[in-house]
Coordinates of C-alpha atoms in Angstrom, one line a residue:
M1 CA 0.1 0.0 -0.2
Q2 CA 1.3 3.3 -1.0
K3 CA 1.6 5.9 1.9
L4 CA 0.6 9.3 0.1
C5 CA 1.4 12.9 1.1
I6 CA -0.5 15.4 -1.2
L7 CA 0.7 18.9 -1.6
G8 CA -2.2 21.0 -2.5
S9 CA -5.0 18.7 -1.7
T10 CA -7.9 21.1 -2.2
G11 CA -6.6 22.3 -5.6
S12 CA -7.9 20.8 -9.0
I13 CA -4.9 18.2 -9.0
G14 CA -5.3 17.5 -5.6
K15 CA -9.0 16.8 -5.7
S16 CA -8.4 14.7 -9.0
T17 CA -5.7 12.5 -7.1
L18 CA -8.4 12.0 -4.3
D19 CA -10.9 10.7 -6.8
V20 CA -8.4 8.0 -7.9
V21 CA -7.3 7.1 -4.5
R22 CA -11.2 6.8 -3.6
L23 CA -11.5 4.0 -6.4
H24 CA -8.5 1.9 -4.8
P25 CA -8.9 2.1 -0.9
E26 CA -6.7 -1.0 -0.7
K27 CA -3.8 0.3 -2.6
F28 CA -3.3 3.9 -1.1
D29 CA -3.3 5.3 2.3
I30 CA -3.4 9.2 2.7
V31 CA -0.7 10.3 5.3
S32 CA -0.5 14.0 5.0
L33 CA -2.6 16.6 3.1
S34 CA -1.9 20.4 2.7
A35 CA -3.6 23.5 1.5
Y36 CA -3.1 27.1 1.9
S37 CA -6.5 28.5 3.4
S38 CA -9.3 26.4 2.1
V39 CA -10.7 25.2 5.7
D40 CA -13.9 23.5 4.4
D41 CA -12.5 21.4 1.6
M42 CA -9.7 20.4 3.9
L43 CA -12.1 19.5 6.8
A44 CA -14.3 17.2 4.2
Q45 CA -11.0 15.5 3.1
C46 CA -10.1 14.8 6.9
L47 CA -13.5 13.4 7.5
E48 CA -13.1 10.8 4.6
F49 CA -9.6 10.0 4.4
R50 CA -8.2 10.5 8.1
P51 CA -4.8 11.9 7.4
T52 CA -2.3 11.7 10.2
E53 CA -1.3 15.2 9.7
V54 CA -2.3 18.4 7.8
V55 CA -0.4 21.3 6.7
M56 CA -2.5 24.8 6.4
V57 CA 0.0 27.3 5.3
S58 CA -2.0 29.9 6.8
Q59 CA -1.8 29.9 10.3
Q60 CA -5.3 31.8 11.0
H61 CA -6.6 29.0 8.7
A62 CA -4.8 26.2 10.6
E63 CA -6.2 27.5 13.6
A64 CA -9.8 27.3 12.0
L65 CA -9.4 24.0 11.0
V66 CA -8.0 22.7 14.4
S67 CA -11.5 24.1 16.0
K68 CA -13.4 22.3 13.2
L69 CA -11.6 19.1 13.9
I70 CA -12.3 19.1 17.6
A71 CA -15.8 19.8 16.9
A72 CA -15.9 16.6 14.4
K73 CA -14.0 14.5 17.2
L74 CA -10.8 14.4 15.0
S75 CA -8.4 15.9 17.3
D76 CA -6.0 13.2 16.6
I77 CA -5.0 14.6 13.3
V78 CA -1.9 17.0 13.9
V79 CA -2.4 20.3 12.2
T80 CA 0.8 22.7 11.6
S81 CA 1.2 25.9 9.5
G82 CA 3.7 27.9 7.5
T83 CA 6.0 27.0 4.6
C84 CA 8.6 25.1 6.5
A85 CA 5.9 22.5 7.4
L86 CA 5.2 21.8 3.9
E87 CA 8.7 20.8 3.5
D88 CA 8.6 18.6 6.7
I89 CA 5.6 16.5 5.5
A90 CA 7.1 16.1 2.0
K91 CA 10.3 14.4 3.5
K92 CA 8.9 12.4 6.3
S93 CA 9.8 8.8 6.5
A94 CA 6.0 7.8 7.0
T95 CA 5.6 8.7 3.3
D96 CA 6.9 7.0 0.3
T97 CA 5.0 9.1 -2.5
V98 CA 4.4 12.6 -2.6
V99 CA 2.0 14.4 -5.3
A100 CA 3.5 17.7 -6.0
A101 CA 0.2 19.7 -6.7
I102 CA 1.0 23.1 -5.4
V103 CA 0.5 25.7 -8.0
G104 CA 3.4 28.3 -8.8
A105 CA 6.8 28.8 -7.3
S106 CA 5.7 28.3 -3.8
G107 CA 5.7 24.5 -4.4
L108 CA 9.6 24.3 -5.3
L109 CA 11.0 23.9 -2.1
P110 CA 8.5 21.3 -0.6
T111 CA 8.9 19.3 -4.0
L112 CA 12.4 19.6 -3.6
A113 CA 12.6 18.3 -0.1
A114 CA 10.5 15.1 -1.3
V115 CA 13.1 14.7 -4.1
K116 CA 16.1 14.9 -1.5
A117 CA 14.4 12.7 0.5
G118 CA 14.4 9.8 -2.2
K119 CA 10.6 9.9 -2.5
K120 CA 8.4 8.6 -5.6
V121 CA 7.5 12.3 -6.7
L122 CA 4.4 13.0 -9.1
L123 CA 5.2 16.2 -10.5
A124 CA 2.5 18.4 -11.3
N125 CA 4.1 21.6 -10.1
K126 CA 6.0 22.7 -13.3
E127 CA 7.2 25.7 -11.8
A128 CA 9.9 23.5 -9.9
L129 CA 11.5 22.6 -13.0
V130 CA 11.0 26.0 -14.6
T131 CA 12.6 27.9 -11.9
S132 CA 15.6 25.6 -10.7
G133 CA 16.3 23.2 -13.8
A134 CA 19.5 21.6 -13.5
I135 CA 19.6 21.9 -9.7
F136 CA 16.3 20.0 -9.6
I137 CA 17.4 17.4 -11.9
D138 CA 21.0 17.0 -10.3
A139 CA 19.0 16.2 -6.8
V140 CA 16.9 13.8 -8.6
K141 CA 20.0 11.9 -9.6
K142 CA 21.8 12.3 -6.2
S143 CA 19.0 10.9 -4.2
G144 CA 17.4 8.2 -6.8
A145 CA 14.0 9.8 -6.2
Q146 CA 11.5 8.4 -8.7
L147 CA 10.2 11.4 -10.9
L148 CA 6.9 10.8 -12.7
P149 CA 5.2 13.8 -14.7
I150 CA 1.5 14.2 -14.2
D151 CA 0.9 17.1 -16.4
S152 CA -1.4 15.5 -19.1
E153 CA 1.3 16.6 -21.8
H154 CA 4.5 15.3 -19.9
N155 CA 2.8 12.3 -18.8
A156 CA 1.9 11.5 -22.4
I157 CA 5.3 12.0 -23.8
F158 CA 6.5 9.9 -20.9
Q159 CA 4.0 7.1 -21.8
C160 CA 5.4 7.4 -25.3
L161 CA 8.9 6.7 -24.7
P162 CA 10.8 3.4 -24.4
L163 CA 11.1 2.0 -20.6
S164 CA 14.8 2.9 -20.4
A165 CA 14.0 6.4 -20.8
Q166 CA 11.0 6.3 -18.5
Q167 CA 13.6 5.2 -15.9
Q168 CA 15.8 8.0 -16.2
P169 CA 13.9 11.2 -16.2
G170 CA 16.1 14.3 -16.4
Y171 CA 19.1 12.2 -18.0
C172 CA 17.9 10.2 -20.4
D173 CA 19.4 10.0 -23.9
L174 CA 16.5 10.4 -26.4
A175 CA 18.6 10.6 -29.3
N176 CA 20.2 7.1 -28.5
E177 CA 16.7 5.7 -28.1
G178 CA 15.8 6.9 -31.8
V179 CA 13.6 9.9 -30.9
S180 CA 13.9 12.9 -33.1
K181 CA 11.5 15.2 -31.8
V182 CA 8.9 15.8 -29.0
L183 CA 5.3 17.2 -30.2
L184 CA 3.9 19.3 -27.4
T185 CA 0.2 19.8 -27.9
G186 CA -2.0 22.9 -26.8
S187 CA -5.5 23.6 -27.4
G188 CA -4.7 27.4 -28.2
G189 CA -7.1 28.2 -25.0
P190 CA -10.5 30.3 -25.2
F191 CA -9.1 32.9 -27.6
R192 CA -7.6 30.9 -30.4
T193 CA -10.2 32.2 -32.9
W194 CA -9.9 36.0 -31.4
T195 CA -8.4 38.9 -33.1
L196 CA -5.4 41.0 -31.6
E197 CA -7.9 43.6 -31.1
E198 CA -10.2 41.7 -29.0
L199 CA -7.7 40.5 -26.7
D200 CA -7.1 44.0 -25.6
N201 CA -10.7 43.8 -23.5
V202 CA -10.5 40.2 -22.2
T203 CA -12.0 39.7 -18.6
P204 CA -11.0 37.4 -16.2
E205 CA -14.1 35.5 -16.5
Q206 CA -13.3 34.9 -20.0
A207 CA -9.8 34.1 -19.8
C208 CA -10.8 31.5 -16.9
A209 CA -13.5 29.7 -19.4
H210 CA -11.4 26.9 -20.8
P211 CA -12.8 25.1 -23.7
N212 CA -11.5 21.7 -22.7
W213 CA -10.2 21.5 -19.2
D214 CA -11.4 22.2 -15.8
M215 CA -8.6 24.0 -14.0
G216 CA -7.8 26.6 -11.3
R217 CA -8.0 30.2 -12.3
K218 CA -4.2 31.0 -12.5
I219 CA -3.5 28.0 -14.7
S220 CA -6.6 29.1 -16.9
V221 CA -5.0 32.2 -17.6
D222 CA -1.7 30.6 -18.4
S223 CA -3.6 28.6 -20.7
A224 CA -5.2 31.4 -22.2
T225 CA -1.9 33.2 -23.0
M226 CA -0.3 30.0 -23.8
M227 CA 2.1 30.8 -20.9
N228 CA 1.3 27.4 -19.6
K229 CA 2.5 25.8 -22.6
G230 CA 5.6 28.0 -22.5
L231 CA 6.3 26.8 -19.0
E232 CA 5.7 23.2 -20.1
F233 CA 8.0 23.7 -23.0
I234 CA 11.0 24.4 -20.4
E235 CA 9.7 21.6 -18.3
A236 CA 9.8 19.4 -21.2
K237 CA 13.7 20.4 -21.8
W238 CA 14.6 19.5 -18.1
L239 CA 12.3 16.1 -17.7
F240 CA 13.3 14.5 -21.1
N241 CA 16.9 16.2 -21.3
I242 CA 16.2 17.5 -24.8
E243 CA 17.3 20.5 -26.6
P244 CA 14.8 23.3 -27.4
E245 CA 15.2 22.8 -30.9
D246 CA 13.9 19.3 -30.7
I247 CA 10.5 20.4 -29.0
Q248 CA 7.8 21.5 -31.4
V249 CA 4.3 23.1 -30.0
V250 CA 1.5 22.1 -32.0
L251 CA -1.9 23.7 -31.8
H252 CA -4.7 20.8 -31.1
P253 CA -8.1 22.5 -30.1
Q254 CA -9.7 19.2 -29.2
S255 CA -7.2 18.3 -26.5
T256 CA -7.7 14.6 -27.5
I257 CA -4.0 13.9 -28.2
H258 CA -2.2 15.2 -25.2
S259 CA 1.3 15.0 -27.0
M260 CA 3.4 13.0 -29.2
V261 CA 7.1 11.6 -29.9
Q262 CA 8.4 11.5 -33.3
Y263 CA 11.0 8.8 -34.0
K264 CA 13.9 8.8 -36.3
D265 CA 12.3 5.9 -38.5
G266 CA 9.2 8.1 -39.4
S267 CA 7.1 6.8 -36.5
V268 CA 5.2 8.9 -34.3
L269 CA 3.5 7.7 -31.1
A270 CA 0.8 9.6 -29.6
Q271 CA -1.1 9.3 -26.2
M272 CA -4.9 10.2 -26.5
G273 CA -7.9 10.1 -24.4
N274 CA -10.7 12.3 -22.8
P275 CA -9.4 15.6 -21.4
D276 CA -9.4 14.5 -17.6
M277 CA -6.4 14.6 -15.3
R278 CA -7.4 11.6 -13.5
T279 CA -5.8 9.8 -16.4
P280 CA -2.2 10.9 -16.0
I281 CA -2.5 10.7 -12.2
A282 CA -3.8 7.2 -12.2
H283 CA -1.0 6.1 -14.6
A284 CA 1.7 7.6 -12.4
L285 CA 0.3 6.4 -9.1
S286 CA 0.2 3.0 -10.3
F287 CA 3.2 2.8 -12.8
P288 CA 4.2 0.7 -14.1
Q289 CA 0.7 -1.0 -13.7
R290 CA -2.4 0.2 -15.0
I291 CA -5.5 1.0 -12.9
E292 CA -9.0 2.3 -13.0
S293 CA -9.0 6.1 -12.9
G294 CA -12.9 6.9 -13.3
V295 CA -12.4 8.5 -16.8
E296 CA -14.8 7.5 -19.4
P297 CA -13.3 5.3 -22.2
F298 CA -12.6 7.3 -25.1
D299 CA -15.4 7.0 -27.9
F300 CA -13.8 7.3 -31.5
F301 CA -17.5 7.3 -33.1
S302 CA -18.3 10.4 -31.3
A303 CA -15.1 12.1 -31.4
K304 CA -14.6 15.3 -33.1
S305 CA -12.1 15.4 -36.1
F306 CA -8.6 15.9 -35.2
E307 CA -7.1 19.2 -36.1
F308 CA -3.6 20.8 -36.0
Q309 CA -2.4 24.2 -36.4
A310 CA 0.9 26.0 -36.2
V311 CA 1.2 28.7 -33.5
D312 CA 0.8 32.4 -34.2
F313 CA 3.5 34.0 -31.9
I314 CA 2.2 37.5 -32.4
K315 CA -1.2 36.3 -30.9
Y316 CA 0.6 34.3 -28.2
P317 CA 3.8 36.2 -27.1
N318 CA 4.1 34.4 -23.8
L319 CA 4.9 31.4 -25.6
K320 CA 7.6 32.8 -27.8
L321 CA 9.1 34.8 -24.7
A322 CA 9.3 31.3 -22.8
I323 CA 10.9 29.4 -25.6
D324 CA 13.5 32.3 -25.8
A325 CA 13.9 32.3 -22.2
C326 CA 14.5 28.5 -22.4
K327 CA 17.2 29.1 -24.8
S328 CA 18.8 31.8 -22.7
G329 CA 19.5 30.2 -19.7
Q330 CA 18.1 29.7 -16.2
G331 CA 18.0 33.2 -15.1
A332 CA 15.4 34.0 -17.9
C333 CA 13.3 31.0 -17.0
T334 CA 13.4 31.9 -13.2
A335 CA 12.5 35.5 -13.7
L336 CA 9.8 34.9 -16.5
N337 CA 8.1 32.5 -14.0
A338 CA 8.2 35.1 -11.2
A339 CA 7.0 38.1 -13.1
N340 CA 4.1 36.0 -14.8
E341 CA 2.9 34.9 -11.4
I342 CA 2.6 38.6 -10.3
A343 CA 1.1 39.8 -13.8
V344 CA -1.7 36.8 -13.8
D345 CA -2.6 37.9 -10.3
A346 CA -3.0 41.4 -11.2
F347 CA -5.1 40.6 -14.0
L348 CA -7.3 38.5 -12.2
N349 CA -7.9 41.2 -9.6
E350 CA -8.5 43.7 -12.6
K351 CA -5.4 46.0 -12.1
I352 CA -4.0 45.4 -15.6
K353 CA -5.4 44.4 -19.1
F354 CA -4.9 40.7 -20.5
T355 CA -2.5 42.1 -23.1
D356 CA -0.5 43.8 -20.2
I357 CA 0.6 40.3 -18.8
A358 CA 3.1 39.7 -21.8
K359 CA 4.5 43.2 -21.7
I360 CA 5.2 42.9 -17.9
N361 CA 6.7 39.4 -18.5
E362 CA 9.0 40.5 -21.2
T363 CA 10.2 43.7 -19.6
S364 CA 11.0 41.5 -16.5
V365 CA 12.9 38.9 -18.5
N366 CA 15.1 41.5 -20.3
K367 CA 16.3 43.0 -16.8
F368 CA 17.2 39.8 -15.0
V369 CA 18.1 37.7 -18.2
S370 CA 21.9 37.7 -17.3
E371 CA 21.4 36.8 -13.6
K372 CA 23.5 33.8 -12.5
V373 CA 21.7 31.0 -11.0
T374 CA 23.5 28.1 -9.4
S375 CA 21.9 27.2 -6.0
I376 CA 18.5 26.9 -4.8
E377 CA 19.4 30.0 -2.8
D378 CA 20.0 32.1 -6.0
V379 CA 16.6 30.8 -7.2
V380 CA 14.7 32.1 -4.1
A381 CA 16.5 35.5 -4.2
L382 CA 16.1 36.1 -8.0
D383 CA 12.4 35.1 -7.7
K384 CA 12.0 37.7 -4.9
S385 CA 13.7 40.3 -6.9
V386 CA 11.7 39.8 -10.0
R387 CA 8.3 39.7 -8.1
V388 CA 9.3 43.3 -6.5
F389 CA 10.4 44.6 -9.8
A390 CA 7.1 43.1 -11.8
Q391 CA 4.8 44.6 -9.1
S392 CA 6.4 48.2 -9.6
L393 CA 5.6 47.7 -13.4
I394 CA 1.9 46.9 -12.3
T395 CA 2.0 50.4 -10.2
K396 CA 3.0 52.3 -13.2
T397 CA 0.6 50.3 -15.6
K398 CA -2.6 52.3 -16.4
H399 CA -5.6 50.0 -16.7

């Protein structure tokens, strides 16, 4: 029985993970859960799954949860708070599998703690690799941690690779395995058919209305700008030890093919299915076996046609910025992620326009692109500096 720690259990990935766990009570034991401030959701999860320990990052919300657990006669569940507590539960010996589902750079340190402790790590937090790249992969190699991607695209690529490559994430030799290219698919988000002029007036509600996937607000905006695909591009470079020139982004509006791998002999292997995160989560939880995920089987006879299009980088400047950052080095990638988190939050709070996100990101990357990043301390320091700078740009930006 796998002993699970779910970092970010009240978010969309965390809830999907618990959906899979619910189907297999004999296979998985929930040891620890974490959230930032979602007290009611966490209480419901505690009532159902009875974890040993829970972390609420916000102390105020941790205290509120304790009161509710006492009222529910679950006072034996240990509740702690703060960011350091996340690292503590991620590396505890009582856990063997950690689901890294915290959104954003705040998920980096607890995910890295799980890696250094040699855990089986199910990686949904793409920012961990985007912000720390080689540092993160070196830690995986040193500790012997098992790294399994659960982003749908990276999981799809993983499934299309030979077993020997699957067993060496971050330092596999894809060229030696006959791979010529990784094809990263993206839906294009809700504004694929919009004009550039129309994008100037996008509202947060429109940006969060993804046509295929049910996701949180931040990642939905990233999908709308295609920054999400840009971050996935950077993550793919590190996960599969591949040069940026050998990664190609393909627009696929139906989100049925989740990504593909092209081989030297002309073969292209694709992983496909209904757009539901429970599929890659179930795959990674049970790898190398297969288990039920709760997802409906794909019906070829009612499926829409498959469309594929090239990316319009004028419409999606954030994607071009991310690809360029990937080629420029770690400083650019760390800066891009930090600036984007600040800019997206400002857009969601209606402080800037949708099209301002790319402008703030580009200005921030240009300022910090030459920063040297050789340690996790460098990552944290640069992340902090970029956030202050990006926030100053927002203050100057007129809505």
